[in-house]
Amino acid sequence: MSVNGITDVEFGDTLPVFDPDTSLANVARFVEAAHWNAPRFTDHEAARAEGLPGALVPGIMSQGFLAAMIHRWAPKAEILYVDTVFRAPVVVDQPCHINGVVTDLDEATGEVEIDLTVTNEAGETRVFGTARARLPN
Amino acid sequence: MILDLHTHSVVSDDGRAKVPNYCQWIRARELPIEGFVLTEHRQFDFASDYSALARQFGLTILKASEVETEYGHVLVFGVTETLTQAFDFADIHLPLAQVIEESERHGAVPVPCHPGRKRVGMAAHIDALGVPEGVRIVEVFNGGSRGEEDRIAAAMADEQNYRGIGGSDAHIVSHIGRCATRFDGAVGSEGELAEALRGGDFEALSYREQA
Amino acid sequence: MSDAIDVEALRAAYLNQVFDEVEVTLDAEETAAYAVSCGEVAACFTDPSDPDFQAPPTLPARLHPSRRRPKGFPKVVGLGMDAGKAVHCHRPIRPGIKLTAKTHMHDIYTKTGRSGRMVFFINRMEIFDPDGQLLASADTSSVVRERPEQ
């Protein structure tokens, strides 16, 4: 169920899990649009030659996933701030899940704070962060 | 009494959690912990006073530190002002022997944390550096560690006869309470926490499946 | 490598001074492709013909300064990785207008991680519209990981 305003939200609400497209084709599309084209993002072998576990989903793409998740949950949300910490690589072609929970809420301003994590299939946190968004009253 | 012994707030460079939100989260999710210890990276947070917040939420909020040594990261419980003058908490190359010696001299308790992790965990350094003298307790459940990393920690603790604690290593609000430590008695201050750890009547707990 | 880096000296010499200024105009189709590949579904992000078409909020993180470090900054050797991104959004960013992005070093510090000793460099890029209004700022935290033999 999507959220229309701040009154629809309670502290501790869990956002619907979002499984983003981490395929090589989609990452290639992203890095082209972002002008971030580099073999470490689009070529597993080249990435391994750099000592990486495989081609990487760029950090800025993971951050984009987090923002998209918030918009899917609350289409009218105005994102004010997204802060992400990259703890471990998100590898291209490996499924990951975006999770979010509301950890602060101010009904007067309509602002919510959301904890966000990117986890892999093993449930390990690869990226975490927080976002602040304003919802209509 | 159950305390999460390893948490970080926005005071740590990579912490993103505000302490009031930790409290609110514990109560909203009815987590089985009765308090937590803020173990900020490479510092002791003298400035923050959480006593009013602790009263408001009926929680115990204590402070400690996480410092960095050649054997990896080490939690230090029972930090005093004089201990912070005994060595540089911000130094990322502290000798573990010095951390242990000075901690004990000042009534504090050092506990290597996430010892099963590569590089920042103690187990990874034993082959090269040997078993360090003076370690009595290690963190056997760390909420940020992967399963096999906790297994390495537990195996090392068994082998070396270390006691084990648990902590979530939370950096964001929703990660608090993933692991914790149960004490037989009440713990209401940093000094009592150090005393309880020295006493040995505690048990590491993991709630990760429920979290 | 980083044993030779005097972090305090670098902080004193380089923090909080704008070292780069670039102008950029976002292309609408590329901006929409960026949003779609991230999973955005709202027309205001994915459809250039939408009357409220704008860049997705995290897009400022993808903009590069013309140089990553100030002039004269010592060369740092090692495996460089993104360590974090923070974006503050103040006003919508519309493709097709000339943006000015000014960058300064916001912080430098060291720590140890799972992979050994690391040096963190935080650049802050502030993005302005032609009227000089601040639209967004993007903090990029890059980390240089020392190789084990170093």
Short mmCIF file of C-alpha atoms in Angstrom, two decimals:
data_model
loop_
_atom_site.label_atom_id
_atom_site.label_comp_id
_atom_site.label_asym_id
_atom_site.label_seq_id
_atom_site.Cartn_x
_atom_site.Cartn_y
_atom_site.Cartn_z
CA MET A 1 0.00 0.00 0.00
CA SER A 2 1.48 3.37 -0.91
CA VAL A 3 1.52 6.28 1.47
CA ASN A 4 -0.09 9.60 0.56
CA GLY A 5 0.79 11.76 3.54
CA ILE A 6 2.39 11.99 6.92
CA THR A 7 -0.78 10.85 8.68
CA ASP A 8 -0.47 7.48 6.94
CA VAL A 9 2.90 6.86 8.60
CA GLU A 10 3.78 5.59 12.05
CA PHE A 11 7.13 5.34 13.80
CA GLY A 12 8.59 1.92 13.09
CA ASP A 13 6.67 1.33 9.84
CA THR A 14 8.45 -1.03 7.47
CA LEU A 15 8.59 -0.01 3.82
CA PRO A 16 7.79 -2.67 1.22
CA VAL A 17 10.98 -4.47 0.21
CA PHE A 18 12.26 -3.42 -3.21
CA ASP A 19 14.34 -5.85 -5.28
CA PRO A 20 16.21 -3.69 -7.79
CA ASP A 21 17.51 -4.79 -11.16
CA THR A 22 21.23 -5.48 -10.69
CA SER A 23 21.69 -7.19 -14.07
CA LEU A 24 24.71 -6.37 -16.17
CA ALA A 25 22.41 -4.89 -18.83
CA ASN A 26 20.72 -2.52 -16.40
CA VAL A 27 23.99 -1.50 -14.75
CA ALA A 28 25.43 -0.84 -18.21
CA ARG A 29 22.39 1.35 -18.98
CA PHE A 30 22.93 3.21 -15.73
CA VAL A 31 26.65 3.90 -16.14
CA GLU A 32 26.03 5.09 -19.69
CA ALA A 33 23.41 7.58 -18.47
CA ALA A 34 25.59 8.60 -15.52
CA HIS A 35 28.74 8.99 -17.61
CA TRP A 36 30.40 6.54 -15.23
CA ASN A 37 31.27 3.90 -17.79
CA ALA A 38 34.18 1.80 -16.55
CA PRO A 39 35.05 -1.90 -16.86
CA ARG A 40 34.82 -2.44 -13.10
CA PHE A 41 31.06 -1.86 -13.44
CA THR A 42 30.38 -3.65 -16.70
CA ASP A 43 32.92 -6.48 -16.99
CA HIS A 44 33.23 -9.20 -14.35
CA GLU A 45 36.66 -10.32 -15.53
CA ALA A 46 38.10 -6.81 -15.60
CA ALA A 47 36.74 -6.18 -12.11
CA ARG A 48 38.28 -9.41 -10.79
CA ALA A 49 41.59 -8.35 -12.29
CA GLU A 50 41.36 -5.26 -10.05
CA GLY A 51 40.94 -7.53 -7.01
CA LEU A 52 37.19 -7.07 -6.79
CA PRO A 53 34.71 -9.95 -6.36
CA GLY A 54 33.11 -9.17 -9.73
CA ALA A 55 31.65 -6.21 -11.56
CA LEU A 56 30.25 -3.76 -9.03
CA VAL A 57 26.96 -1.96 -8.86
CA PRO A 58 28.18 1.66 -8.55
CA GLY A 59 27.56 3.20 -5.16
CA ILE A 60 25.56 5.99 -6.74
CA MET A 61 23.27 3.39 -8.31
CA SER A 62 22.66 1.76 -4.90
CA GLN A 63 21.83 5.22 -3.64
CA GLY A 64 19.42 5.64 -6.54
CA PHE A 65 17.76 2.35 -5.55
CA LEU A 66 17.21 3.71 -2.05
CA ALA A 67 15.53 6.86 -3.35
CA ALA A 68 13.39 4.86 -5.77
CA MET A 69 12.25 2.65 -2.90
CA ILE A 70 11.06 5.69 -0.97
CA HIS A 71 9.16 7.01 -4.00
CA ARG A 72 7.54 3.62 -4.56
CA TRP A 73 6.37 3.63 -0.95
CA ALA A 74 5.31 7.30 -0.87
CA PRO A 75 4.97 8.69 -4.40
CA LYS A 76 4.50 12.24 -3.11
CA ALA A 77 7.57 12.14 -0.88
CA GLU A 78 10.02 14.97 -1.40
CA ILE A 79 13.44 13.55 -0.56
CA LEU A 80 15.50 16.08 1.38
CA TYR A 81 18.57 14.05 2.18
CA VAL A 82 20.02 10.65 1.41
CA ASP A 83 23.19 9.49 3.10
CA THR A 84 24.68 6.12 2.29
CA VAL A 85 27.67 4.25 3.68
CA PHE A 86 29.12 1.56 1.45
CA ARG A 87 30.24 -1.28 3.75
CA ALA A 88 30.80 -4.03 1.19
CA PRO A 89 30.47 -4.34 -2.58
CA VAL A 90 27.13 -4.97 -4.26
CA VAL A 91 27.99 -7.30 -7.10
CA VAL A 92 26.38 -7.12 -10.52
CA ASP A 93 24.07 -10.04 -11.41
CA GLN A 94 23.65 -10.96 -7.74
CA PRO A 95 20.20 -10.27 -6.29
CA CYS A 96 19.90 -7.75 -3.51
CA HIS A 97 17.07 -6.36 -1.45
CA ILE A 98 16.38 -2.81 -0.36
CA ASN A 99 14.86 -2.55 3.10
CA GLY A 100 13.57 0.54 4.87
CA VAL A 101 11.99 1.41 8.21
CA VAL A 102 10.72 4.69 9.60
CA THR A 103 12.91 5.67 12.55
CA ASP A 104 11.80 9.24 13.15
CA LEU A 105 8.69 11.20 12.36
CA ASP A 106 7.57 14.78 12.85
CA GLU A 107 3.91 15.32 12.10
CA ALA A 108 4.26 19.11 12.34
CA THR A 109 6.79 19.34 9.53
CA GLY A 110 5.71 16.21 7.68
CA GLU A 111 9.26 14.91 7.80
CA VAL A 112 10.23 11.28 8.25
CA GLU A 113 13.61 9.69 8.68
CA ILE A 114 14.15 6.26 7.22
CA ASP A 115 16.83 3.65 7.85
CA LEU A 116 17.81 2.02 4.60
CA THR A 117 19.86 -1.11 3.94
CA VAL A 118 20.92 -3.02 0.88
CA THR A 119 21.28 -6.70 1.76
CA ASN A 120 22.41 -9.64 -0.33
CA GLU A 121 20.85 -13.09 -0.53
CA ALA A 122 22.74 -14.15 2.61
CA GLY A 123 21.11 -11.30 4.52
CA GLU A 124 24.42 -9.44 4.83
CA THR A 125 24.24 -5.65 4.85
CA ARG A 126 26.24 -4.25 1.92
CA VAL A 127 25.11 -0.63 2.06
CA PHE A 128 23.30 1.23 4.79
CA GLY A 129 22.11 4.73 5.16
CA THR A 130 19.46 7.13 6.22
CA ALA A 131 17.14 9.39 4.31
CA ARG A 132 14.91 12.27 5.27
CA ALA A 133 11.79 12.99 3.27
CA ARG A 134 8.88 15.38 3.53
CA LEU A 135 5.36 14.06 3.06
CA PRO A 136 2.20 16.11 2.49
CA ASN A 137 0.03 16.79 5.54
CA MET B 1 19.56 -7.35 33.03
CA ILE B 2 20.05 -7.34 29.26
CA LEU B 3 22.19 -4.66 27.60
CA ASP B 4 23.31 -4.16 24.02
CA LEU B 5 27.02 -3.57 24.64
CA HIS B 6 28.03 -2.28 21.20
CA THR B 7 26.28 0.65 19.50
CA HIS B 8 27.30 3.82 17.67
CA SER B 9 25.51 7.13 17.36
CA VAL B 10 26.06 10.12 15.08
CA VAL B 11 29.02 10.95 17.31
CA SER B 12 30.95 8.24 15.41
CA ASP B 13 32.07 9.14 11.90
CA ASP B 14 30.12 6.29 10.35
CA GLY B 15 27.21 6.34 12.81
CA ARG B 16 23.86 7.52 11.51
CA ALA B 17 21.64 6.94 14.56
CA LYS B 18 20.39 9.56 16.97
CA VAL B 19 20.24 8.29 20.54
CA PRO B 20 16.61 9.37 21.18
CA ASN B 21 15.59 7.33 18.15
CA TYR B 22 17.37 4.26 19.53
CA CYS B 23 15.26 4.64 22.68
CA GLN B 24 12.06 5.14 20.72
CA TRP B 25 12.85 2.13 18.54
CA ILE B 26 13.53 -0.15 21.53
CA ARG B 27 10.18 0.76 23.05
CA ALA B 28 8.17 0.75 19.80
CA ARG B 29 9.49 -2.67 18.81
CA GLU B 30 9.35 -3.95 22.39
CA LEU B 31 12.92 -5.19 22.14
CA PRO B 32 13.96 -7.39 25.06
CA ILE B 33 16.92 -5.17 26.01
CA GLU B 34 16.87 -2.85 28.99
CA GLY B 35 19.56 -0.51 27.77
CA PHE B 36 22.60 -0.06 25.60
CA VAL B 37 26.18 1.13 25.62
CA LEU B 38 27.42 3.74 23.15
CA THR B 39 30.88 2.65 22.03
CA GLU B 40 31.93 5.51 19.80
CA HIS B 41 34.89 4.95 17.47
CA ARG B 42 38.31 6.14 18.63
CA GLN B 43 37.03 8.47 21.34
CA PHE B 44 35.15 8.68 24.60
CA ASP B 45 32.15 10.96 24.36
CA PHE B 46 32.45 13.04 27.51
CA ALA B 47 30.17 15.75 26.13
CA SER B 48 26.86 13.92 25.80
CA ASP B 49 24.56 13.46 28.78
CA TYR B 50 21.84 10.89 28.20
CA SER B 51 20.53 10.70 31.76
CA ALA B 52 17.27 12.57 31.05
CA LEU B 53 16.64 10.42 28.01
CA ALA B 54 17.34 7.28 30.01
CA ARG B 55 14.79 8.34 32.63
CA GLN B 56 12.21 9.27 29.99
CA PHE B 57 12.35 5.86 28.35
CA GLY B 58 13.19 3.80 31.41
CA LEU B 59 16.39 2.55 29.81
CA THR B 60 20.00 2.32 30.93
CA ILE B 61 22.28 4.30 28.59
CA LEU B 62 25.99 3.99 29.21
CA LYS B 63 29.11 5.09 27.39
CA ALA B 64 32.29 3.26 26.40
CA SER B 65 34.74 3.33 23.48
CA GLU B 66 35.90 1.29 20.51
CA VAL B 67 39.63 1.68 19.88
CA GLU B 68 41.91 0.19 17.23
CA THR B 69 44.95 -2.01 17.81
CA GLU B 70 47.26 -4.28 15.85
CA TYR B 71 44.89 -7.13 16.80
CA GLY B 72 41.84 -5.28 15.49
CA HIS B 73 39.16 -3.30 17.25
CA VAL B 74 38.67 -3.40 21.01
CA LEU B 75 35.76 -2.20 23.13
CA VAL B 76 36.80 -0.55 26.36
CA PHE B 77 34.20 -0.50 29.14
CA GLY B 78 34.53 1.61 32.28
CA VAL B 79 36.47 4.42 30.61
CA THR B 80 37.57 7.19 32.96
CA GLU B 81 39.09 10.57 32.26
CA THR B 82 42.47 9.37 33.47
CA LEU B 83 42.33 6.38 31.13
CA THR B 84 41.77 8.69 28.17
CA GLN B 85 44.99 10.44 29.17
CA ALA B 86 46.92 7.17 29.41
CA PHE B 87 46.84 6.52 25.65
CA ASP B 88 45.58 8.23 22.52
CA PHE B 89 42.13 6.82 21.79
CA ALA B 90 42.28 8.30 18.27
CA ASP B 91 45.44 6.36 17.36
CA ILE B 92 44.56 3.57 14.95
CA HIS B 93 47.77 1.64 15.69
CA LEU B 94 47.52 1.18 19.45
CA PRO B 95 49.39 -1.79 20.90
CA LEU B 96 46.81 -4.17 22.37
CA ALA B 97 49.12 -4.88 25.30
CA GLN B 98 49.05 -1.18 26.20
CA VAL B 99 45.27 -0.98 25.91
CA ILE B 100 44.92 -4.01 28.21
CA GLU B 101 47.50 -2.84 30.71
CA GLU B 102 46.20 0.72 30.97
CA SER B 103 42.58 -0.38 31.03
CA GLU B 104 43.24 -2.71 33.93
CA ARG B 105 45.29 -0.10 35.73
CA HIS B 106 42.34 2.32 35.52
CA GLY B 107 39.59 -0.16 36.36
CA ALA B 108 38.34 -0.56 32.81
CA VAL B 109 37.70 -3.77 30.86
CA PRO B 110 39.02 -4.30 27.30
CA VAL B 111 37.06 -6.62 25.02
CA PRO B 112 38.21 -7.37 21.46
CA CYS B 113 35.13 -6.99 19.28
CA HIS B 114 34.02 -8.81 16.11
CA PRO B 115 37.13 -11.00 16.55
CA GLY B 116 36.13 -13.26 13.66
CA ARG B 117 36.30 -10.53 11.03
CA LYS B 118 39.23 -10.13 8.69
CA ARG B 119 41.80 -7.49 9.66
CA VAL B 120 39.67 -5.73 12.28
CA GLY B 121 39.16 -8.95 14.28
CA MET B 122 41.61 -10.54 16.70
CA ALA B 123 41.47 -14.10 15.32
CA ALA B 124 42.91 -12.99 11.98
CA HIS B 125 46.10 -11.81 13.70
CA ILE B 126 46.86 -14.71 16.00
CA ASP B 127 48.83 -16.69 13.42
CA ALA B 128 51.13 -13.75 12.76
CA LEU B 129 51.29 -12.17 16.22
CA GLY B 130 50.51 -15.01 18.61
CA VAL B 131 47.82 -15.23 21.27
CA PRO B 132 47.82 -11.91 23.13
CA GLU B 133 48.32 -11.89 26.87
CA GLY B 134 45.61 -10.60 29.11
CA VAL B 135 42.49 -11.04 26.99
CA ARG B 136 39.69 -12.49 29.11
CA ILE B 137 36.54 -11.54 27.24
CA VAL B 138 35.75 -11.23 23.53
CA GLU B 139 32.60 -10.29 21.63
CA VAL B 140 31.23 -13.62 20.37
CA PHE B 141 27.98 -12.24 18.93
CA ASN B 142 28.31 -9.12 16.79
CA GLY B 143 25.24 -7.91 14.94
CA GLY B 144 27.29 -6.64 12.01
CA SER B 145 29.31 -9.78 11.50
CA ARG B 146 28.53 -12.50 9.04
CA GLY B 147 27.60 -15.96 10.31
CA GLU B 148 30.97 -17.53 9.69
CA GLU B 149 32.69 -14.59 11.41
CA ASP B 150 30.76 -15.21 14.61
CA ARG B 151 31.58 -18.91 14.35
CA ILE B 152 35.30 -18.06 14.16
CA ALA B 153 34.86 -15.83 17.21
CA ALA B 154 33.06 -18.54 19.17
CA ALA B 155 35.65 -21.18 18.24
CA MET B 156 38.48 -18.89 19.34
CA ALA B 157 36.70 -18.12 22.60
CA ASP B 158 36.24 -21.84 23.27
CA GLU B 159 39.84 -22.61 22.47
CA GLN B 160 41.28 -19.79 24.57
CA ASN B 161 38.71 -20.07 27.35
CA TYR B 162 37.48 -16.50 26.89
CA ARG B 163 34.14 -15.30 28.20
CA GLY B 164 31.79 -13.92 25.54
CA ILE B 165 29.63 -10.83 25.24
CA GLY B 166 27.15 -9.77 22.56
CA GLY B 167 26.49 -6.40 20.93
CA SER B 168 24.63 -5.27 17.86
CA ASP B 169 27.36 -2.95 16.48
CA ALA B 170 24.43 -0.79 15.40
CA HIS B 171 25.19 2.24 13.27
CA ILE B 172 21.58 2.89 12.30
CA VAL B 173 18.53 2.92 14.53
CA SER B 174 16.89 -0.27 13.32
CA HIS B 175 20.00 -2.37 13.97
CA ILE B 176 20.00 -1.94 17.75
CA GLY B 177 19.29 -5.01 19.83
CA ARG B 178 20.40 -7.56 17.26
CA CYS B 179 22.80 -8.98 19.85
CA ALA B 180 23.13 -8.27 23.56
CA THR B 181 24.50 -9.49 26.87
CA ARG B 182 22.54 -10.76 29.87
CA PHE B 183 23.93 -9.93 33.33
CA ASP B 184 22.85 -11.67 36.48
CA GLY B 185 22.59 -8.43 38.42
CA ALA B 186 21.59 -4.84 37.72
CA VAL B 187 24.01 -2.53 35.91
CA GLY B 188 23.41 1.19 36.32
CA SER B 189 26.70 2.89 35.61
CA GLU B 190 29.89 2.55 33.61
CA GLY B 191 31.70 1.47 36.77
CA GLU B 192 29.11 -1.18 37.57
CA LEU B 193 29.35 -2.45 34.01
CA ALA B 194 33.10 -2.87 34.29
CA GLU B 195 32.61 -4.59 37.64
CA ALA B 196 29.97 -6.95 36.21
CA LEU B 197 32.26 -7.86 33.32
CA ARG B 198 35.12 -8.56 35.69
CA GLY B 199 32.76 -10.69 37.80
CA GLY B 200 32.03 -12.96 34.86
CA ASP B 201 28.32 -13.53 35.47
CA PHE B 202 27.04 -12.76 31.99
CA GLU B 203 25.99 -14.45 28.80
CA ALA B 204 26.02 -13.38 25.14
CA LEU B 205 22.68 -13.35 23.33
CA SER B 206 21.73 -13.12 19.65
CA TYR B 207 18.33 -11.93 18.49
CA ARG B 208 19.19 -11.61 14.82
CA GLU B 209 16.56 -14.05 13.61
CA GLN B 210 13.82 -12.06 15.36
CA ALA B 211 15.19 -8.63 14.37
CA MET C 1 51.91 4.55 1.19
CA SER C 2 49.58 6.33 3.57
CA ASP C 3 52.18 6.18 6.37
CA ALA C 4 53.76 9.02 4.41
CA ILE C 5 50.55 11.02 4.42
CA ASP C 6 50.42 13.70 7.05
CA VAL C 7 46.66 13.96 7.44
CA GLU C 8 46.76 16.94 9.76
CA ALA C 9 48.94 18.89 7.34
CA LEU C 10 46.59 18.05 4.46
CA ARG C 11 43.60 19.17 6.49
CA ALA C 12 45.26 22.46 7.34
CA ALA C 13 46.30 23.10 3.75
CA TYR C 14 43.27 22.00 1.76
CA LEU C 15 39.98 21.85 3.67
CA ASN C 16 37.10 24.21 2.84
CA GLN C 17 38.68 25.89 -0.18
CA VAL C 18 36.84 25.65 -3.49
CA PHE C 19 39.27 23.96 -5.86
CA ASP C 20 37.05 23.22 -8.80
CA GLU C 21 34.18 24.81 -10.68
CA VAL C 22 32.45 23.16 -13.64
CA GLU C 23 29.38 23.96 -15.68
CA VAL C 24 27.05 21.19 -16.72
CA THR C 25 23.69 20.93 -18.44
CA LEU C 26 21.79 17.70 -17.87
CA ASP C 27 20.41 15.91 -20.90
CA ALA C 28 16.74 15.01 -20.45
CA GLU C 29 16.89 11.54 -22.03
CA GLU C 30 19.98 10.57 -20.03
CA THR C 31 18.38 11.89 -16.86
CA ALA C 32 15.30 9.78 -17.49
CA ALA C 33 17.46 6.70 -18.22
CA TYR C 34 19.32 7.28 -14.95
CA ALA C 35 16.03 7.34 -13.04
CA VAL C 36 14.56 4.30 -14.79
CA SER C 37 17.64 2.15 -14.22
CA CYS C 38 17.49 3.02 -10.50
CA GLY C 39 13.88 1.84 -10.37
CA GLU C 40 12.03 5.15 -10.31
CA VAL C 41 8.52 4.87 -11.77
CA ALA C 42 7.02 8.37 -11.37
CA ALA C 43 6.64 10.33 -14.60
CA CYS C 44 8.27 13.41 -13.08
CA PHE C 45 11.54 11.43 -13.08
CA THR C 46 11.10 9.09 -16.04
CA ASP C 47 9.25 11.09 -18.70
CA PRO C 48 10.96 14.16 -20.20
CA SER C 49 7.58 15.40 -21.46
CA ASP C 50 6.13 15.54 -17.95
CA PRO C 51 5.53 19.18 -16.93
CA ASP C 52 7.31 18.57 -13.61
CA PHE C 53 10.21 16.60 -15.14
CA GLN C 54 13.28 16.76 -12.90
CA ALA C 55 16.38 14.81 -12.04
CA PRO C 56 15.98 12.05 -9.44
CA PRO C 57 17.15 13.36 -6.06
CA THR C 58 20.37 11.37 -5.91
CA LEU C 59 21.63 12.37 -9.36
CA PRO C 60 23.96 15.11 -8.06
CA ALA C 61 26.15 12.30 -6.69
CA ARG C 62 27.07 11.35 -10.24
CA LEU C 63 28.55 14.72 -11.20
CA HIS C 64 32.33 14.86 -11.29
CA PRO C 65 34.52 17.83 -10.64
CA SER C 66 37.10 18.35 -13.39
CA ARG C 67 39.75 17.30 -10.87
CA ARG C 68 39.34 15.06 -7.85
CA ARG C 69 41.89 16.80 -5.67
CA PRO C 70 43.13 20.38 -5.29
CA LYS C 71 46.21 21.49 -7.23
CA GLY C 72 49.39 20.37 -5.49
CA PHE C 73 47.65 17.64 -3.49
CA PRO C 74 50.03 14.70 -2.93
CA LYS C 75 49.54 11.61 -5.06
CA VAL C 76 47.84 8.83 -3.09
CA VAL C 77 48.52 5.28 -4.24
CA GLY C 78 46.21 2.35 -3.52
CA LEU C 79 42.89 0.82 -4.44
CA GLY C 80 40.39 3.66 -4.48
CA MET C 81 36.73 3.00 -3.78
CA ASP C 82 33.58 4.96 -3.06
CA ALA C 83 32.97 4.85 0.68
CA GLY C 84 29.76 6.80 0.86
CA LYS C 85 27.56 9.42 -0.71
CA ALA C 86 25.35 11.98 0.89
CA VAL C 87 23.06 14.24 -1.08
CA HIS C 88 21.17 17.22 0.32
CA CYS C 89 18.34 18.29 -1.95
CA HIS C 90 17.21 21.91 -1.74
CA ARG C 91 15.32 22.52 -4.99
CA PRO C 92 14.44 20.38 -8.03
CA ILE C 93 17.16 20.11 -10.68
CA ARG C 94 15.74 20.55 -14.17
CA PRO C 95 17.53 19.16 -17.21
CA GLY C 96 18.35 21.72 -19.88
CA ILE C 97 19.51 24.53 -17.62
CA LYS C 98 23.12 25.46 -17.03
CA LEU C 99 24.30 24.29 -13.61
CA THR C 100 27.46 25.36 -11.84
CA ALA C 101 29.11 22.84 -9.55
CA LYS C 102 31.70 24.07 -7.05
CA THR C 103 33.79 21.54 -5.12
CA HIS C 104 35.85 21.76 -1.95
CA MET C 105 37.49 19.19 0.33
CA HIS C 106 35.26 18.86 3.35
CA ASP C 107 37.17 16.30 5.47
CA ILE C 108 40.17 13.93 5.51
CA TYR C 109 40.64 11.18 8.12
CA THR C 110 41.98 7.65 8.60
CA LYS C 111 40.59 4.48 10.12
CA THR C 112 40.97 0.71 9.92
CA GLY C 113 38.36 -1.50 8.34
CA ARG C 114 37.85 -5.11 7.32
CA SER C 115 40.43 -4.60 4.60
CA GLY C 116 43.15 -2.88 6.58
CA ARG C 117 44.09 0.76 7.03
CA MET C 118 42.14 3.28 5.01
CA VAL C 119 42.37 7.00 4.30
CA PHE C 120 39.07 8.79 3.70
CA PHE C 121 38.69 11.93 1.58
CA ILE C 122 35.37 13.76 1.56
CA ASN C 123 34.65 16.16 -1.27
CA ARG C 124 31.59 18.40 -1.16
CA MET C 125 30.13 19.61 -4.44
CA GLU C 126 27.55 22.37 -4.32
CA ILE C 127 25.30 22.79 -7.33
CA PHE C 128 23.85 26.17 -8.27
CA ASP C 129 21.35 27.31 -10.91
CA PRO C 130 22.02 30.32 -13.19
CA ASP C 131 20.54 32.64 -10.53
CA GLY C 132 23.07 31.39 -7.99
CA GLN C 133 20.48 29.46 -5.98
CA LEU C 134 21.81 26.37 -4.24
CA LEU C 135 19.93 23.37 -5.65
CA ALA C 136 21.77 20.51 -4.01
CA SER C 137 25.01 19.45 -2.44
CA ALA C 138 26.69 16.09 -2.77
CA ASP C 139 29.32 14.71 -0.41
CA THR C 140 31.51 12.03 -1.91
CA SER C 141 33.55 9.96 0.51
CA SER C 142 36.33 8.09 -1.22
CA VAL C 143 38.61 5.67 0.55
CA VAL C 144 42.04 4.51 -0.41
CA ARG C 145 42.77 1.05 0.93
CA GLU C 146 46.37 0.24 1.62
CA ARG C 147 47.51 -2.90 -0.07
CA PRO C 148 48.64 -5.58 2.44
CA GLU C 149 52.31 -5.32 1.44
CA GLN C 150 52.34 -1.54 1.92
#
